[in-house]
Amino acid sequence: MLLGTVLVLLLFGGAGPASAHAALRATDPEDGAVLKSAPRQLTLTFTESVGLLDDSFRVLDPKNQRIRTGEAGHVPGRSDTARVTLPAEGLGEGTFTVAWRVVSADSHPVSGAFTFSVGKPSATTASVDPGPVENPTTAALYNIARYLAYLAAALLIGTAVFLAGCRPADANILPRLLWAGWWTLAGASVALLLLRAAYETGTAPTLDGFGRTLTTRPGQVLLARLGLLALTAGYLRWVRRAWSAKGTRTVGGVLAVALALTWAAGEHASAGIQVPLAMASSVLHVLAMAAWLGGLTALVTTLYRASVVEAATVARFSRLAFACVTVLVVTGVYQSWRGLGSWAALTGTSYGRLLLFKLTAVVVLLGAAGLSRQWAARLVTVDAESVVRASERVPEPAGGPPLPPAAEAARPSEGIGYRRGLRRSVAVEVTVGVVVLVLTTVLTGTLPGRAAEEASDAAPAGGLPVASVTNVPFDMGAAGRGTVQITLDPGQVGQNQIQAVVFGADGGFAAVPELRLTFTLPSQDIGPLDARLSDRGGYWGTNDFSLPLAGTWTMKTTVRISETDQVSETDSVEIR
């Protein structure tokens, strides 16, 4: 049943494209900028540290031909800023496209594109192609491996904690869970390592780039995890049955912390604000999650399959689970605050909405856990009373009346009922816990709310349609129908740049005596505001036009075709 639940969650929970965690904060030149002369270099600034690929930057000229650039690198002392040098002989005039792809500090690739113009915009520009965002097969395999790694870590660490801390009387069946977790985690980690290069470049599964993966931080983290798993295998063979020995618990604790650190070093905690505190919080969160969810799996296995289940074992796990819940609440609140950044992000970002789903599942999980604690307390009470009655019972002489009385005979059946109720509530805990774990894994593949807000408040980010572009057809009389392409950048409240290019019926440039733009906001009775465009030798434009309010503006385009004839067209423009 659990396996089926996991597979359904993997297939449907991971069906959407993975979001990256670094967002483009600013570019130099700015997206859509018109420069008097060609720049010598391009600079991109992100919301967090980024890693560079062999093909991180591609610059295309107006004819869609790739331009040879220098090797991409970081600005000295700025791991969140990348730079690439352009040819010394210049680029010529026209509109150029910059397609980029980097790897965010928490190991997820992100890509985009932006444009800038030298001299004046081109009539036609190179298509904005940031390269493949992700290959569906590679992304699906990589995400499944990530999910399995989380589940396997919980099973491995949680079962070991259950054996060491809860001391079940019949522990013969639990080593199978340990090795199942170990083999699954080892296999998932190898798969992640082999798929890493293709995942970063967005290509089909291949071993190309495997050597480079071994030199990157995500690759080194996975190698460290595999090395720790090798040590863990030796530990599992050495410990055998001495789970409660002090030395055994110390070595096991060190290995568990080290394994949890490999997740903290490769996810959200490794980038952003308060990294040392976030890393420590992440390690504690992973360990508490593993001890609780993996321990629950060990407990439900013991309840269903063990020949003997002592109430003391259940009571010890109940105390352990309470401690884990406390740690999860404290670290979860901190990580939520760190990831969200504001209350608005809770409902206004994908990260916040996923977090709400997770919190709902956690509430259900806590309800099931509370029910389990009640069943456990009743079971402990019944077993304790049985021990007391057994110690106080006086042996009857041969041939005496039968023992025990009917009232006392009912107590064992009552204990059986409590065990049955405990098994059901723990099974519910495990099932809901898997859902929580999957939601947690999806959260690690989603842009945090804080980063999303930083990116939206910053300069236009590449790869997104940040400028408002409107094509206005108009009648040129006997010459046919022309088009005015109007770019309003950034298309938001405040200062905007306007570039208007007139095309004839044949698609080529067309010269007109005059071009006027006015803007009216009917809902607020504002306007018409004249954009005061000037002829810039091939296109009309202004760098200083202000729109005071957000809303749906009416843009009126007036084209003077000759000294005596003109035509006007109106369009709606949404200003954010």
mmCIF file of N, CA, C and O in Angstrom, residues 388-435:
data_model
loop_
_atom_site.group_PDB
_atom_site.id
_atom_site.type_symbol
_atom_site.label_atom_id
_atom_site.label_comp_id
_atom_site.label_asym_id
_atom_site.label_seq_id
_atom_site.Cartn_x
_atom_site.Cartn_y
_atom_site.Cartn_z
ATOM 1 N N VAL A 388 1.591 -6.158 37.823
ATOM 2 C CA VAL A 388 1.274 -6.038 39.250
ATOM 3 C C VAL A 388 0.401 -7.192 39.704
ATOM 4 O O VAL A 388 0.639 -7.815 40.753
ATOM 5 N N ARG A 389 -0.630 -7.534 38.932
ATOM 6 C CA ARG A 389 -1.513 -8.640 39.324
ATOM 7 C C ARG A 389 -0.756 -9.951 39.371
ATOM 8 O O ARG A 389 -0.980 -10.793 40.237
ATOM 9 N N ALA A 390 0.166 -10.121 38.404
ATOM 10 C CA ALA A 390 0.919 -11.372 38.387
ATOM 11 C C ALA A 390 1.811 -11.485 39.619
ATOM 12 O O ALA A 390 1.992 -12.571 40.182
ATOM 13 N N SER A 391 2.398 -10.343 40.057
ATOM 14 C CA SER A 391 3.294 -10.385 41.219
ATOM 15 C C SER A 391 2.534 -10.576 42.520
ATOM 16 O O SER A 391 3.066 -11.101 43.506
ATOM 17 N N GLU A 392 1.250 -10.133 42.559
ATOM 18 C CA GLU A 392 0.464 -10.249 43.788
ATOM 19 C C GLU A 392 -0.330 -11.541 43.869
ATOM 20 O O GLU A 392 -0.900 -11.861 44.915
ATOM 21 N N ARG A 393 -0.387 -12.295 42.791
ATOM 22 C CA ARG A 393 -1.215 -13.500 42.762
ATOM 23 C C ARG A 393 -0.595 -14.601 43.629
ATOM 24 O O ARG A 393 0.604 -14.878 43.534
ATOM 25 N N VAL A 394 -1.410 -15.251 44.481
ATOM 26 C CA VAL A 394 -0.963 -16.345 45.357
ATOM 27 C C VAL A 394 -1.252 -17.661 44.677
ATOM 28 O O VAL A 394 -2.376 -17.895 44.224
ATOM 29 N N PRO A 395 -0.275 -18.554 44.581
ATOM 30 C CA PRO A 395 -0.510 -19.847 43.916
ATOM 31 C C PRO A 395 -1.614 -20.623 44.616
ATOM 32 O O PRO A 395 -1.697 -20.638 45.853
ATOM 33 N N GLU A 396 -2.470 -21.220 43.861
ATOM 34 C CA GLU A 396 -3.576 -22.018 44.409
ATOM 35 C C GLU A 396 -3.122 -23.454 44.646
ATOM 36 O O GLU A 396 -2.305 -23.993 43.909
ATOM 37 N N PRO A 397 -3.653 -24.072 45.702
ATOM 38 C CA PRO A 397 -3.318 -25.490 45.942
ATOM 39 C C PRO A 397 -3.900 -26.368 44.848
ATOM 40 O O PRO A 397 -4.830 -25.964 44.154
ATOM 41 N N ALA A 398 -3.320 -27.561 44.767
ATOM 42 C CA ALA A 398 -3.792 -28.501 43.734
ATOM 43 C C ALA A 398 -5.256 -28.793 43.942
ATOM 44 O O ALA A 398 -5.696 -29.037 45.073
ATOM 45 N N GLY A 399 -5.965 -28.767 42.885
ATOM 46 C CA GLY A 399 -7.395 -29.061 42.956
ATOM 47 C C GLY A 399 -8.219 -27.879 43.378
ATOM 48 O O GLY A 399 -9.422 -28.008 43.594
ATOM 49 N N GLY A 400 -7.587 -26.675 43.567
ATOM 50 C CA GLY A 400 -8.314 -25.485 43.993
ATOM 51 C C GLY A 400 -9.169 -24.933 42.862
ATOM 52 O O GLY A 400 -9.197 -25.472 41.756
ATOM 53 N N PRO A 401 -9.809 -23.808 43.124
ATOM 54 C CA PRO A 401 -10.683 -23.190 42.110
ATOM 55 C C PRO A 401 -9.872 -22.656 40.945
ATOM 56 O O PRO A 401 -8.709 -22.296 41.106
ATOM 57 N N PRO A 402 -10.436 -22.578 39.775
ATOM 58 C CA PRO A 402 -9.709 -22.110 38.577
ATOM 59 C C PRO A 402 -9.361 -20.625 38.693
ATOM 60 O O PRO A 402 -10.060 -19.856 39.334
ATOM 61 N N LEU A 403 -8.249 -20.258 38.067
ATOM 62 C CA LEU A 403 -7.750 -18.883 38.010
ATOM 63 C C LEU A 403 -7.567 -18.477 36.539
ATOM 64 O O LEU A 403 -7.247 -19.324 35.692
ATOM 65 N N PRO A 404 -7.638 -17.153 36.231
ATOM 66 C CA PRO A 404 -8.024 -16.044 37.105
ATOM 67 C C PRO A 404 -9.511 -15.805 37.018
ATOM 68 O O PRO A 404 -10.187 -16.414 36.198
ATOM 69 N N PRO A 405 -10.072 -14.861 37.793
ATOM 70 C CA PRO A 405 -11.498 -14.545 37.681
ATOM 71 C C PRO A 405 -11.816 -13.996 36.304
ATOM 72 O O PRO A 405 -10.951 -13.516 35.591
ATOM 73 N N ALA A 406 -13.081 -13.994 35.978
ATOM 74 C CA ALA A 406 -13.499 -13.538 34.637
ATOM 75 C C ALA A 406 -13.132 -12.082 34.400
ATOM 76 O O ALA A 406 -12.757 -11.690 33.301
ATOM 77 N N ALA A 407 -13.205 -11.263 35.476
ATOM 78 C CA ALA A 407 -12.890 -9.848 35.308
ATOM 79 C C ALA A 407 -11.439 -9.667 34.924
ATOM 80 O O ALA A 407 -11.086 -8.804 34.105
ATOM 81 N N GLU A 408 -10.535 -10.464 35.517
ATOM 82 C CA GLU A 408 -9.122 -10.353 35.186
ATOM 83 C C GLU A 408 -8.823 -10.944 33.825
ATOM 84 O O GLU A 408 -7.924 -10.506 33.108
ATOM 85 N N ALA A 409 -9.581 -11.913 33.426
ATOM 86 C CA ALA A 409 -9.337 -12.553 32.131
ATOM 87 C C ALA A 409 -9.648 -11.612 30.982
ATOM 88 O O ALA A 409 -9.138 -11.770 29.871
ATOM 89 N N ALA A 410 -10.464 -10.607 31.247
ATOM 90 C CA ALA A 410 -10.814 -9.682 30.174
ATOM 91 C C ALA A 410 -9.687 -8.727 29.843
ATOM 92 O O ALA A 410 -9.652 -8.143 28.769
ATOM 93 N N ARG A 411 -8.718 -8.567 30.778
ATOM 94 C CA ARG A 411 -7.668 -7.589 30.553
ATOM 95 C C ARG A 411 -6.754 -7.930 29.377
ATOM 96 O O ARG A 411 -6.412 -7.039 28.585
ATOM 97 N N PRO A 412 -6.309 -9.196 29.177
ATOM 98 C CA PRO A 412 -5.477 -9.485 28.006
ATOM 99 C C PRO A 412 -6.168 -9.159 26.697
ATOM 100 O O PRO A 412 -5.555 -8.638 25.776
ATOM 101 N N SER A 413 -7.473 -9.459 26.580
ATOM 102 C CA SER A 413 -8.173 -9.139 25.336
ATOM 103 C C SER A 413 -8.244 -7.630 25.124
ATOM 104 O O SER A 413 -8.205 -7.136 24.009
ATOM 105 N N GLU A 414 -8.332 -6.885 26.252
ATOM 106 C CA GLU A 414 -8.324 -5.434 26.141
ATOM 107 C C GLU A 414 -6.985 -4.949 25.612
ATOM 108 O O GLU A 414 -6.916 -4.045 24.781
ATOM 109 N N GLY A 415 -5.880 -5.569 26.069
ATOM 110 C CA GLY A 415 -4.554 -5.214 25.556
ATOM 111 C C GLY A 415 -4.422 -5.513 24.083
ATOM 112 O O GLY A 415 -3.809 -4.748 23.331
ATOM 113 N N ILE A 416 -5.023 -6.621 23.644
ATOM 114 C CA ILE A 416 -4.983 -6.954 22.222
ATOM 115 C C ILE A 416 -5.702 -5.883 21.408
ATOM 116 O O ILE A 416 -5.259 -5.466 20.342
ATOM 117 N N GLY A 417 -6.828 -5.390 21.938
ATOM 118 C CA GLY A 417 -7.555 -4.331 21.252
ATOM 119 C C GLY A 417 -6.751 -3.050 21.152
ATOM 120 O O GLY A 417 -6.769 -2.366 20.128
ATOM 121 N N TYR A 418 -6.030 -2.733 22.236
ATOM 122 C CA TYR A 418 -5.194 -1.532 22.210
ATOM 123 C C TYR A 418 -4.087 -1.667 21.175
ATOM 124 O O TYR A 418 -3.738 -0.701 20.480
ATOM 125 N N ARG A 419 -3.496 -2.876 21.087
ATOM 126 C CA ARG A 419 -2.426 -3.084 20.091
ATOM 127 C C ARG A 419 -2.971 -2.931 18.671
ATOM 128 O O ARG A 419 -2.307 -2.377 17.784
ATOM 129 N N ARG A 420 -4.196 -3.429 18.467
ATOM 130 C CA ARG A 420 -4.797 -3.308 17.132
ATOM 131 C C ARG A 420 -5.040 -1.833 16.788
ATOM 132 O O ARG A 420 -4.759 -1.386 15.674
ATOM 133 N N GLY A 421 -5.543 -1.066 17.734
ATOM 134 C CA GLY A 421 -5.751 0.361 17.505
ATOM 135 C C GLY A 421 -4.440 1.092 17.260
ATOM 136 O O GLY A 421 -4.359 1.992 16.413
ATOM 137 N N LEU A 422 -3.387 0.707 18.000
ATOM 138 C CA LEU A 422 -2.082 1.326 17.813
ATOM 139 C C LEU A 422 -1.528 1.031 16.427
ATOM 140 O O LEU A 422 -0.955 1.914 15.775
ATOM 141 N N ARG A 423 -1.702 -0.214 15.961
ATOM 142 C CA ARG A 423 -1.204 -0.553 14.617
ATOM 143 C C ARG A 423 -1.879 0.300 13.561
ATOM 144 O O ARG A 423 -1.235 0.790 12.634
ATOM 145 N N ARG A 424 -3.201 0.505 13.693
ATOM 146 C CA ARG A 424 -3.915 1.293 12.683
ATOM 147 C C ARG A 424 -3.467 2.754 12.699
ATOM 148 O O ARG A 424 -3.244 3.358 11.646
ATOM 149 N N SER A 425 -3.356 3.332 13.898
ATOM 150 C CA SER A 425 -2.988 4.747 13.960
ATOM 151 C C SER A 425 -1.556 4.975 13.487
ATOM 152 O O SER A 425 -1.252 5.970 12.821
ATOM 153 N N VAL A 426 -0.644 4.040 13.782
ATOM 154 C CA VAL A 426 0.735 4.172 13.319
ATOM 155 C C VAL A 426 0.803 4.015 11.802
ATOM 156 O O VAL A 426 1.570 4.703 11.126
ATOM 157 N N ALA A 427 -0.021 3.111 11.246
ATOM 158 C CA ALA A 427 -0.050 2.955 9.784
ATOM 159 C C ALA A 427 -0.511 4.247 9.115
ATOM 160 O O ALA A 427 0.024 4.659 8.075
ATOM 161 N N VAL A 428 -1.489 4.925 9.723
ATOM 162 C CA VAL A 428 -1.938 6.216 9.194
ATOM 163 C C VAL A 428 -0.805 7.230 9.285
ATOM 164 O O VAL A 428 -0.567 8.016 8.349
ATOM 165 N N GLU A 429 -0.082 7.224 10.400
ATOM 166 C CA GLU A 429 1.051 8.137 10.555
ATOM 167 C C GLU A 429 2.079 7.939 9.450
ATOM 168 O O GLU A 429 2.590 8.895 8.868
ATOM 169 N N VAL A 430 2.409 6.687 9.172
ATOM 170 C CA VAL A 430 3.414 6.400 8.144
ATOM 171 C C VAL A 430 2.938 6.889 6.783
ATOM 172 O O VAL A 430 3.695 7.517 6.027
ATOM 173 N N THR A 431 1.666 6.615 6.460
ATOM 174 C CA THR A 431 1.139 7.022 5.154
ATOM 175 C C THR A 431 1.158 8.542 4.996
ATOM 176 O O THR A 431 1.631 9.078 3.982
ATOM 177 N N VAL A 432 0.636 9.256 6.003
ATOM 178 C CA VAL A 432 0.637 10.719 5.930
ATOM 179 C C VAL A 432 2.064 11.246 5.977
ATOM 180 O O VAL A 432 2.401 12.246 5.327
ATOM 181 N N GLY A 433 2.944 10.566 6.731
ATOM 182 C CA GLY A 433 4.345 10.984 6.788
ATOM 183 C C GLY A 433 5.016 10.921 5.425
ATOM 184 O O GLY A 433 5.844 11.778 5.088
ATOM 185 N N VAL A 434 4.667 9.906 4.634
ATOM 186 C CA VAL A 434 5.213 9.815 3.273
ATOM 187 C C VAL A 434 4.752 11.004 2.441
ATOM 188 O O VAL A 434 5.529 11.592 1.678
ATOM 189 N N VAL A 435 3.479 11.384 2.605
ATOM 190 C CA VAL A 435 2.966 12.545 1.879
ATOM 191 C C VAL A 435 3.740 13.799 2.274
ATOM 192 O O VAL A 435 4.142 14.608 1.427
#
